Amino acid sequence: MRAKKVATDVRQEQIAMAALELVAERGIKALQVADIAKRVGVVPSAIYRHYKGKGDILDTVLQLIGQRLQENVLGVCDETSDALQRLELLLMRHARLLTTYRAIPSVIFSEEIYGGTPEQRNKASSIVKPYMRAIMRIVSEGQQAGAIRDDLHARTVAVMVMGIIQPAAIIAHLERGRFDLGNHVQQAWPVLRRGIEVR
Amino acid sequence: MRAKKVATDVRQEQIAMAALELVAERGIKALQVADIAKRVGVVPSAIYRHYKGKGDILDTVLQLIGQRLQENVLGVCDETSDALQRLELLLMRHARLLTTYRAIPSVIFSEEIYGGTPEQRNKASSIVKPYMRAIMRIVSEGQQAGAIRDDLHARTVAVMVMGIIQPAAIIAHLERGRFDLGNHVQQAWPVLRRGIEVR
DNA sequence: GCTTATTGTGAATCAGTATTCACAATAAGA
DNA sequence: TCTTATTGTGAATACTGATTCACAATAAGC
């Protein structure tokens, strides 16, 4: 049965969302045009009416992921002005995001970072760096406000914040319910806070 | 020019080492039988004289990686009995390993964990879990010895220890010399130590 | 209703990688 | 030296996934 004809901007959106879900479930490398098509409800060759190729779809997906991370940052900054609280809330939001999109860590740790072309590396960068910078900004503000030790590099702290989430997401997945990511964040954050806060 | 004939146990070893290097440089997905063969100095079809298929080579590589991580654990336990020092030394060794084998984090965070079969997930587990357990053991010993807070789950601490290294390795790679992994460990470890040590 | 640009389809093509296959060469043992 | 098991080779095959291509169908505009 032939799918209904849909305007290209609508179909592009559907394709992007389908691809995002698939990437988030299984990672980049497992993404196949045929799977996207199936999820959208068209045949694979129809995808090329709306995107030039698979690479273009992936570019869009990476943008979407980056956006979601940035939305989380904006959200916590709206919610409180206290840097330590911002970090805590950001970790919670990040954990929630990863519960929905389980494979996102593997996107960030994509093998393209190592084996890929400079172009591919730049694309991976395009997610990681802005997020890192946003966290560093929060840390710096906390240092200026006297809540966070200013003898530490903001980057060191920011990397440690990311370090709460990233390995934990993997382990949560491997442990199948015997290790809860949100729970881990609640336990790990006070440890890190103790390490970075001014006493 | 025809390669010299080599006994299969020797060739198997060569193949495994070549594959390990390639995986460590570029990750699992970029591993190709042709590249292994080239690195060993034979044609691709010769590989099948010694390994049933690519999957068997990969199994061997995963074992080798796991072994190296365990060797690091054994090494630090030989070197000192103090848990906090063990963790610090382990982090140093881990950082050193990752400087040599850059793509190892992506192996551990392999997309197979998410999208793969249960069998593939078990294989990924086979690296992560023993390493985690070893760290947890060190943490537990530190708690019993009164050096590490015993109000924390050993697992929480172990995951945080891993969290010092994993995102940092990526960022070191992306930053191209502007972010040194060993340096980060030296800065980050005291922060974590402050969070976990008994005062 | 007719025209036309756009979108959907199904088959074919292409490219890349893993693997098989049949022949060749080597090294060890008798 | 001869035999044979084992390992190396190069071509062919098989498989998978991305993409092209030509035809079909749809929806909008006149």
Short mmCIF file of C-alpha atoms (C1' of nucleotides) in Angstrom, two decimals:
data_model
loop_
_atom_site.label_atom_id
_atom_site.label_comp_id
_atom_site.label_asym_id
_atom_site.label_seq_id
_atom_site.Cartn_x
_atom_site.Cartn_y
_atom_site.Cartn_z
CA MET A 1 0.00 0.00 0.00
CA ARG A 2 1.44 3.27 -1.10
CA ALA A 3 2.22 5.79 1.58
CA LYS A 4 0.48 9.11 1.43
CA LYS A 5 2.37 11.88 -0.22
CA VAL A 6 3.73 14.26 2.36
CA ALA A 7 5.36 17.65 1.96
CA THR A 8 9.12 17.41 2.13
CA ASP A 9 9.57 19.55 5.22
CA VAL A 10 7.19 17.33 7.14
CA ARG A 11 8.84 14.16 5.84
CA GLN A 12 12.28 15.51 6.65
CA GLU A 13 11.15 16.03 10.20
CA GLN A 14 9.74 12.52 10.42
CA ILE A 15 12.93 11.05 9.03
CA ALA A 16 15.08 13.02 11.43
CA MET A 17 13.02 11.96 14.43
CA ALA A 18 13.01 8.34 13.37
CA ALA A 19 16.76 8.44 12.90
CA LEU A 20 17.26 10.09 16.26
CA GLU A 21 15.28 7.37 17.99
CA LEU A 22 17.19 4.64 16.21
CA VAL A 23 20.56 6.22 16.93
CA ALA A 24 19.60 6.72 20.53
CA GLU A 25 18.56 3.08 20.84
CA ARG A 26 21.35 1.41 19.00
CA GLY A 27 24.05 3.95 18.17
CA ILE A 28 25.30 5.50 14.97
CA LYS A 29 26.88 2.52 13.31
CA ALA A 30 23.75 0.43 13.47
CA LEU A 31 21.74 3.13 11.75
CA GLN A 32 20.43 1.94 8.42
CA VAL A 33 18.43 3.80 5.82
CA ALA A 34 16.11 0.81 5.56
CA ASP A 35 15.31 0.95 9.27
CA ILE A 36 14.61 4.66 9.11
CA ALA A 37 12.31 4.13 6.15
CA LYS A 38 10.46 1.40 7.93
CA ARG A 39 9.92 3.49 10.99
CA VAL A 40 8.64 6.38 8.90
CA GLY A 41 6.44 4.10 6.83
CA VAL A 42 7.97 4.47 3.36
CA VAL A 43 10.38 2.44 1.28
CA PRO A 44 14.11 3.08 1.60
CA SER A 45 14.57 4.86 -1.71
CA ALA A 46 11.95 7.43 -0.71
CA ILE A 47 14.35 8.71 1.91
CA TYR A 48 16.55 10.11 -0.85
CA ARG A 49 13.78 12.38 -1.96
CA HIS A 50 14.19 14.33 1.21
CA TYR A 51 17.82 13.89 2.18
CA LYS A 52 20.77 13.69 -0.10
CA GLY A 53 22.19 10.70 1.70
CA LYS A 54 22.65 8.98 4.98
CA GLY A 55 25.39 11.37 6.02
CA ASP A 56 23.02 14.31 5.86
CA ILE A 57 20.55 12.51 8.08
CA LEU A 58 23.29 11.84 10.58
CA ASP A 59 24.32 15.46 10.58
CA THR A 60 20.78 16.37 11.48
CA VAL A 61 20.68 13.79 14.24
CA LEU A 62 23.87 15.10 15.80
CA GLN A 63 22.41 18.57 15.79
CA LEU A 64 19.28 17.33 17.51
CA ILE A 65 21.29 15.61 20.22
CA GLY A 66 23.36 18.71 20.79
CA GLN A 67 20.20 20.74 21.04
CA ARG A 68 18.72 18.51 23.69
CA LEU A 69 21.83 18.78 25.80
CA GLN A 70 21.77 22.55 25.45
CA GLU A 71 18.10 22.67 26.36
CA ASN A 72 18.96 20.89 29.57
CA VAL A 73 21.60 23.51 30.29
CA LEU A 74 19.20 26.36 29.63
CA GLY A 75 16.57 24.68 31.77
CA VAL A 76 18.70 24.43 34.87
CA CYS A 77 19.98 27.95 34.46
CA ASP A 78 16.39 29.17 34.40
CA GLU A 79 15.58 27.17 37.46
CA THR A 80 18.26 28.36 39.85
CA SER A 81 21.18 30.72 40.00
CA ASP A 82 23.22 28.62 42.41
CA ALA A 83 26.04 26.91 40.54
CA LEU A 84 26.14 23.79 42.67
CA GLN A 85 22.43 23.34 42.30
CA ARG A 86 22.70 23.89 38.60
CA LEU A 87 25.24 21.14 38.30
CA GLU A 88 23.12 18.78 40.33
CA LEU A 89 20.01 19.49 38.30
CA LEU A 90 21.94 19.17 35.08
CA LEU A 91 23.14 15.74 36.13
CA MET A 92 19.57 14.75 36.90
CA ARG A 93 18.38 15.95 33.53
CA HIS A 94 21.23 14.26 31.78
CA ALA A 95 20.41 11.02 33.56
CA ARG A 96 16.80 11.35 32.52
CA LEU A 97 17.78 11.99 28.93
CA LEU A 98 19.92 8.88 28.94
CA THR A 99 17.14 6.78 30.35
CA THR A 100 15.07 7.70 27.33
CA TYR A 101 17.90 7.63 24.83
CA ARG A 102 20.09 4.89 26.04
CA ALA A 103 22.71 4.86 23.32
CA ILE A 104 23.61 8.53 23.45
CA PRO A 105 26.86 7.89 25.33
CA SER A 106 28.02 5.68 22.52
CA VAL A 107 27.31 8.49 20.11
CA ILE A 108 29.54 10.78 22.05
CA PHE A 109 32.14 8.09 22.31
CA SER A 110 31.68 7.23 18.72
CA GLU A 111 34.51 5.42 17.05
CA GLU A 112 34.52 8.09 14.43
CA ILE A 113 36.32 10.25 16.91
CA TYR A 114 39.31 8.00 16.59
CA GLY A 115 39.22 6.45 13.20
CA GLY A 116 37.25 8.99 11.29
CA THR A 117 38.25 11.83 9.06
CA PRO A 118 38.92 15.26 10.51
CA GLU A 119 35.47 16.17 9.31
CA GLN A 120 33.88 13.38 11.28
CA ARG A 121 35.88 14.34 14.31
CA ASN A 122 34.61 17.86 14.04
CA LYS A 123 31.09 16.61 13.99
CA ALA A 124 31.62 14.63 17.15
CA SER A 125 33.22 17.70 18.65
CA SER A 126 30.15 19.68 17.82
CA ILE A 127 28.27 17.90 20.55
CA VAL A 128 30.88 17.52 23.20
CA LYS A 129 32.55 20.89 23.19
CA PRO A 130 29.56 23.20 23.58
CA TYR A 131 28.25 21.03 26.38
CA MET A 132 31.61 21.06 28.11
CA ARG A 133 31.84 24.81 27.73
CA ALA A 134 28.39 25.27 29.22
CA ILE A 135 29.33 23.21 32.26
CA MET A 136 32.59 25.10 32.59
CA ARG A 137 30.69 28.34 32.58
CA ILE A 138 28.51 27.14 35.42
CA VAL A 139 31.61 26.07 37.33
CA SER A 140 33.32 29.40 36.77
CA GLU A 141 30.28 31.26 38.02
CA GLY A 142 30.28 29.08 41.09
CA GLN A 143 33.92 29.91 41.64
CA GLN A 144 33.26 33.61 41.31
CA ALA A 145 30.32 33.33 43.68
CA GLY A 146 32.60 31.61 46.17
CA ALA A 147 30.63 28.36 46.22
CA ILE A 148 33.17 26.29 44.28
CA ARG A 149 36.88 26.15 45.03
CA ASP A 150 38.75 28.47 42.76
CA ASP A 151 42.03 26.58 43.08
CA LEU A 152 40.60 24.08 40.62
CA HIS A 153 40.49 24.44 36.86
CA ALA A 154 36.94 24.78 35.67
CA ARG A 155 37.70 22.20 33.03
CA THR A 156 38.84 19.63 35.56
CA VAL A 157 35.56 19.99 37.38
CA ALA A 158 33.51 19.96 34.21
CA VAL A 159 35.14 16.74 33.05
CA MET A 160 34.43 15.19 36.42
CA VAL A 161 30.81 16.21 36.17
CA MET A 162 30.60 14.43 32.86
CA GLY A 163 32.45 11.56 34.47
CA ILE A 164 29.59 10.99 36.87
CA ILE A 165 27.27 10.19 34.04
CA GLN A 166 29.16 8.58 31.24
CA PRO A 167 30.55 5.32 32.60
CA ALA A 168 27.51 5.00 34.79
CA ALA A 169 25.17 4.96 31.82
CA ILE A 170 27.02 2.00 30.39
CA ILE A 171 27.03 0.13 33.62
CA ALA A 172 23.34 0.81 34.11
CA HIS A 173 22.71 -0.74 30.76
CA LEU A 174 24.87 -3.75 31.43
CA GLU A 175 23.39 -4.34 34.83
CA ARG A 176 19.81 -4.43 33.62
CA GLY A 177 17.99 -2.72 36.44
CA ARG A 178 20.42 -3.68 39.14
CA PHE A 179 22.14 -0.33 38.82
CA ASP A 180 19.95 2.73 38.54
CA LEU A 181 21.44 5.76 36.86
CA GLY A 182 19.31 8.33 38.71
CA ASN A 183 20.18 6.61 41.96
CA HIS A 184 23.85 6.68 41.15
CA VAL A 185 23.71 10.40 40.40
CA GLN A 186 22.08 11.02 43.76
CA GLN A 187 24.85 9.15 45.49
CA ALA A 188 27.77 10.35 43.42
CA TRP A 189 26.93 14.03 43.25
CA PRO A 190 27.36 14.67 47.03
CA VAL A 191 30.79 13.01 46.78
CA LEU A 192 31.87 15.28 44.00
CA ARG A 193 30.29 18.27 45.67
CA ARG A 194 32.31 17.59 48.75
CA GLY A 195 35.41 17.57 46.61
CA ILE A 196 34.74 20.88 44.88
CA GLU A 197 32.77 23.02 47.30
CA VAL A 198 34.26 25.73 49.42
CA ARG A 199 34.07 24.93 53.09
CA MET B 1 56.50 -12.35 -2.81
CA ARG B 2 55.15 -15.17 -0.79
CA ALA B 3 55.29 -14.85 2.95
CA LYS B 4 57.23 -17.45 4.88
CA LYS B 5 55.25 -20.26 6.25
CA VAL B 6 54.77 -19.85 9.94
CA ALA B 7 53.40 -22.24 12.54
CA THR B 8 49.79 -21.52 13.34
CA ASP B 9 50.28 -20.70 16.99
CA VAL B 10 52.82 -18.05 16.07
CA ARG B 11 50.64 -16.66 13.31
CA GLN B 12 47.63 -16.58 15.58
CA GLU B 13 49.62 -14.49 18.00
CA GLN B 14 50.71 -12.12 15.25
CA ILE B 15 47.17 -11.76 14.02
CA ALA B 16 45.84 -11.10 17.49
CA MET B 17 48.44 -8.45 18.19
CA ALA B 18 47.87 -6.76 14.86
CA ALA B 19 44.15 -6.74 15.48
CA LEU B 20 44.60 -5.36 18.97
CA GLU B 21 46.68 -2.49 17.65
CA LEU B 22 44.15 -1.71 14.96
CA VAL B 23 41.21 -1.85 17.35
CA ALA B 24 43.06 0.31 19.81
CA GLU B 25 43.80 2.87 17.13
CA ARG B 26 40.50 3.01 15.37
CA GLY B 27 37.93 1.01 17.30
CA ILE B 28 36.10 -2.24 16.66
CA LYS B 29 33.93 -1.26 13.77
CA ALA B 30 36.78 -0.06 11.64
CA LEU B 31 38.58 -3.37 12.02
CA GLN B 32 38.96 -5.13 8.69
CA VAL B 33 40.43 -8.48 7.91
CA ALA B 34 42.35 -6.92 5.05
CA ASP B 35 44.01 -4.44 7.38
CA ILE B 36 44.99 -7.16 9.81
CA ALA B 37 46.47 -9.21 7.01
CA LYS B 38 48.43 -6.28 5.72
CA ARG B 39 49.84 -5.54 9.11
CA VAL B 40 50.86 -9.17 9.57
CA GLY B 41 52.32 -9.41 6.08
CA VAL B 42 50.03 -11.97 4.44
CA VAL B 43 47.01 -11.82 2.17
CA PRO B 44 43.54 -11.59 3.69
CA SER B 45 42.50 -15.16 2.94
CA ALA B 46 45.50 -16.48 4.87
CA ILE B 47 43.89 -15.17 8.03
CA TYR B 48 41.25 -17.87 7.77
CA ARG B 49 43.86 -20.55 8.07
CA HIS B 50 44.39 -19.51 11.63
CA TYR B 51 41.06 -18.07 12.77
CA LYS B 52 37.65 -19.28 11.83
CA GLY B 53 36.46 -15.76 11.11
CA LYS B 54 36.62 -12.15 12.10
CA GLY B 55 34.43 -12.72 15.13
CA ASP B 56 36.95 -15.10 16.62
CA ILE B 57 39.70 -12.55 16.20
CA LEU B 58 37.59 -9.97 17.95
CA ASP B 59 36.93 -12.30 20.83
CA THR B 60 40.64 -12.68 21.26
CA VAL B 61 41.16 -8.93 21.14
CA LEU B 62 38.59 -8.33 23.83
CA GLN B 63 40.32 -10.86 26.03
CA LEU B 64 43.64 -9.14 25.50
CA ILE B 65 42.19 -5.77 26.47
CA GLY B 66 40.63 -7.22 29.57
CA GLN B 67 43.95 -8.78 30.47
CA ARG B 68 45.79 -5.53 30.20
CA LEU B 69 43.35 -3.84 32.50
CA GLN B 70 43.69 -6.65 34.98
CA GLU B 71 47.47 -6.50 34.78
CA ASN B 72 47.23 -2.87 35.77
CA VAL B 73 45.15 -3.84 38.77
CA LEU B 74 47.59 -6.53 39.82
CA GLY B 75 50.46 -4.14 39.33
CA VAL B 76 49.16 -1.49 41.69
CA CYS B 77 48.19 -4.06 44.27
CA ASP B 78 51.76 -5.33 44.25
CA GLU B 79 53.09 -1.84 44.59
CA THR B 80 51.21 -0.65 47.63
CA SER B 81 48.67 -1.86 50.16
CA ASP B 82 47.08 1.55 50.70
CA ALA B 83 43.72 1.68 48.93
CA LEU B 84 43.80 5.37 48.09
CA GLN B 85 47.25 5.02 46.61
CA ARG B 86 46.17 1.99 44.68
CA LEU B 87 43.33 3.93 43.11
CA GLU B 88 45.62 6.78 42.22
CA LEU B 89 48.21 4.50 40.67
CA LEU B 90 45.54 2.62 38.83
CA LEU B 91 44.27 5.84 37.32
CA MET B 92 47.79 6.69 36.25
CA ARG B 93 48.25 3.32 34.63
CA HIS B 94 44.90 3.53 32.97
CA ALA B 95 45.79 6.94 31.58
CA ARG B 96 49.06 5.57 30.30
CA LEU B 97 47.31 2.65 28.66
CA LEU B 98 44.94 5.01 26.93
CA THR B 99 47.74 7.15 25.67
CA THR B 100 49.13 4.12 23.91
CA TYR B 101 45.82 2.66 22.88
CA ARG B 102 43.69 5.67 22.17
CA ALA B 103 40.54 3.97 21.02
CA ILE B 104 40.07 1.66 23.97
CA PRO B 105 37.33 3.83 25.52
CA SER B 106 35.28 3.41 22.42
CA VAL B 107 35.71 -0.33 22.67
CA ILE B 108 34.35 -0.30 26.15
CA PHE B 109 31.58 2.01 25.08
CA SER B 110 31.03 -0.02 22.02
CA GLU B 111 27.75 0.38 20.29
CA GLU B 112 27.35 -3.35 20.48
CA ILE B 113 26.41 -2.87 24.07
CA TYR B 114 23.24 -1.21 22.92
CA GLY B 115 22.40 -2.56 19.55
CA GLY B 116 24.06 -5.91 19.70
CA THR B 117 22.82 -9.36 20.51
CA PRO B 118 22.84 -10.58 24.08
CA GLU B 119 25.96 -12.46 23.15
CA GLN B 120 27.72 -9.31 22.05
CA ARG B 121 26.60 -7.55 25.19
CA ASN B 122 28.08 -10.32 27.26
CA LYS B 123 31.35 -9.89 25.48
CA ALA B 124 31.41 -6.19 26.23
CA SER B 125 30.53 -7.03 29.81
CA SER B 126 33.48 -9.32 29.98
CA ILE B 127 35.78 -6.32 30.02
CA VAL B 128 33.87 -3.87 32.08
CA LYS B 129 32.60 -6.00 34.90
CA PRO B 130 35.81 -7.64 36.11
CA TYR B 131 37.54 -4.26 36.03
CA MET B 132 34.72 -2.69 38.01
CA ARG B 133 34.79 -5.49 40.50
CA ALA B 134 38.52 -5.10 40.97
CA ILE B 135 38.13 -1.40 41.69
CA MET B 136 35.27 -2.10 44.06
CA ARG B 137 37.45 -4.54 45.92
CA ILE B 138 40.12 -1.91 46.37
CA VAL B 139 37.48 0.52 47.59
CA SER B 140 36.03 -1.99 50.04
CA GLU B 141 39.47 -2.69 51.46
CA GLY B 142 39.98 1.03 51.88
CA GLN B 143 36.71 1.22 53.75
CA GLN B 144 37.65 -1.62 56.02
CA ALA B 145 41.02 -0.05 56.63
CA GLY B 146 39.27 3.18 57.58
CA ALA B 147 40.83 5.25 54.78
CA ILE B 148 37.69 5.54 52.67
CA ARG B 149 34.27 6.58 53.96
CA ASP B 150 32.17 3.55 54.62
CA ASP B 151 28.89 5.42 54.23
CA LEU B 152 29.39 5.20 50.47
CA HIS B 153 28.62 2.23 48.26
CA ALA B 154 31.81 0.79 46.88
CA ARG B 155 30.16 0.74 43.50
CA THR B 156 29.39 4.43 43.55
CA VAL B 157 33.04 5.15 44.22
CA ALA B 158 34.24 2.67 41.62
CA VAL B 159 32.06 4.21 38.94
CA MET B 160 33.39 7.63 39.85
CA VAL B 161 36.92 6.37 39.55
CA MET B 162 36.14 5.19 36.06
CA GLY B 163 34.45 8.51 35.48
CA ILE B 164 37.72 10.32 35.95
CA ILE B 165 39.20 8.60 32.96
CA GLN B 166 36.55 7.88 30.43
CA PRO B 167 35.18 11.22 29.32
CA ALA B 168 38.59 12.72 29.78
CA ALA B 169 40.14 10.37 27.26
CA ILE B 170 37.70 11.54 24.64
CA ILE B 171 38.27 15.15 25.40
CA ALA B 172 42.01 14.67 25.32
CA HIS B 173 41.67 13.25 21.87
CA LEU B 174 39.41 16.03 20.67
CA GLU B 175 41.58 18.74 22.12
CA ARG B 176 44.74 17.56 20.39
CA GLY B 177 47.36 18.23 22.99
CA ARG B 178 45.56 21.08 24.67
CA PHE B 179 44.18 18.72 27.29
CA ASP B 180 46.54 16.18 28.76
CA LEU B 181 45.02 13.05 30.22
CA GLY B 182 47.79 12.39 32.73
CA ASN B 183 47.57 15.99 33.82
CA HIS B 184 43.83 15.74 34.25
CA VAL B 185 44.19 12.64 36.40
CA GLN B 186 46.64 14.46 38.62
CA GLN B 187 44.19 17.29 39.08
CA ALA B 188 41.02 15.28 39.30
CA TRP B 189 42.15 12.56 41.65
CA PRO B 190 42.71 14.89 44.65
CA VAL B 191 39.17 16.19 44.14
CA LEU B 192 37.70 12.75 44.24
CA ARG B 193 39.95 11.75 47.09
CA ARG B 194 38.68 14.66 49.10
CA GLY B 195 35.18 13.44 48.45
CA ILE B 196 35.76 9.87 49.53
CA GLU B 197 38.47 9.92 52.16
CA VAL B 198 37.81 9.72 55.84
CA ARG B 199 38.81 12.88 57.64
"C1'" DG C 1 -10.57 18.20 -15.94
"C1'" DC C 2 -5.78 18.72 -17.32
"C1'" DT C 3 -0.98 19.65 -16.36
"C1'" DT C 4 2.97 19.38 -13.78
"C1'" DA C 5 6.06 19.24 -9.97
"C1'" DT C 6 6.75 16.39 -6.35
"C1'" DT C 7 6.82 12.34 -3.78
"C1'" DG C 8 6.47 7.00 -3.49
"C1'" DT C 9 7.84 2.51 -5.35
"C1'" DG C 10 10.37 -1.62 -6.70
"C1'" DA C 11 14.08 -3.31 -9.12
"C1'" DA C 12 18.67 -2.80 -10.33
"C1'" DT C 13 23.22 -1.24 -9.54
"C1'" DC C 14 27.19 -0.23 -6.96
"C1'" DA C 15 30.65 -0.58 -3.52
"C1'" DG C 16 32.82 -2.61 0.14
"C1'" DT C 17 34.00 -6.35 3.11
"C1'" DA C 18 34.06 -11.17 4.65
"C1'" DT C 19 34.79 -15.55 3.22
"C1'" DT C 20 35.39 -19.69 0.17
"C1'" DC C 21 37.84 -22.27 -3.12
"C1'" DA C 22 41.29 -24.48 -5.76
"C1'" DC C 23 45.93 -24.32 -6.72
"C1'" DA C 24 50.76 -23.50 -5.11
"C1'" DA C 25 54.52 -23.65 -2.01
"C1'" DT C 26 56.86 -24.92 2.16
"C1'" DA C 27 58.72 -27.47 5.84
"C1'" DA C 28 59.01 -31.55 8.46
"C1'" DG C 29 59.38 -36.41 8.73
"C1'" DA C 30 60.54 -40.85 6.86
"C1'" DT D 1 64.62 -37.58 -2.15
"C1'" DC D 2 59.77 -38.24 -1.68
"C1'" DT D 3 55.47 -37.61 0.75
"C1'" DT D 4 52.22 -35.12 3.11
"C1'" DA D 5 50.13 -31.92 6.16
"C1'" DT D 6 50.02 -27.29 6.58
"C1'" DT D 7 50.17 -22.67 5.31
"C1'" DG D 8 50.09 -18.87 1.51
"C1'" DT D 9 47.93 -16.99 -2.65
"C1'" DG D 10 44.80 -14.89 -5.96
"C1'" DA D 11 40.49 -15.12 -7.91
"C1'" DA D 12 35.81 -15.82 -7.26
"C1'" DT D 13 31.78 -15.76 -4.51
"C1'" DA D 14 28.50 -14.18 -1.18
"C1'" DC D 15 26.44 -10.86 1.44
"C1'" DT D 16 24.95 -6.44 3.04
"C1'" DG D 17 23.69 -1.82 2.89
"C1'" DA D 18 23.64 2.61 0.27
"C1'" DT D 19 22.10 4.60 -3.65
"C1'" DT D 20 20.33 5.23 -8.47
"C1'" DC D 21 16.91 4.80 -11.89
"C1'" DA D 22 12.70 4.69 -14.35
"C1'" DC D 23 8.01 4.31 -13.77
"C1'" DA D 24 3.80 5.35 -10.97
"C1'" DA D 25 0.86 8.06 -8.20
"C1'" DT D 26 -0.60 12.18 -5.89
"C1'" DA D 27 -1.87 16.77 -4.93
"C1'" DA D 28 -1.96 21.47 -6.09
"C1'" DG D 29 -2.79 25.00 -9.35
"C1'" DC D 30 -4.97 26.67 -13.42
#
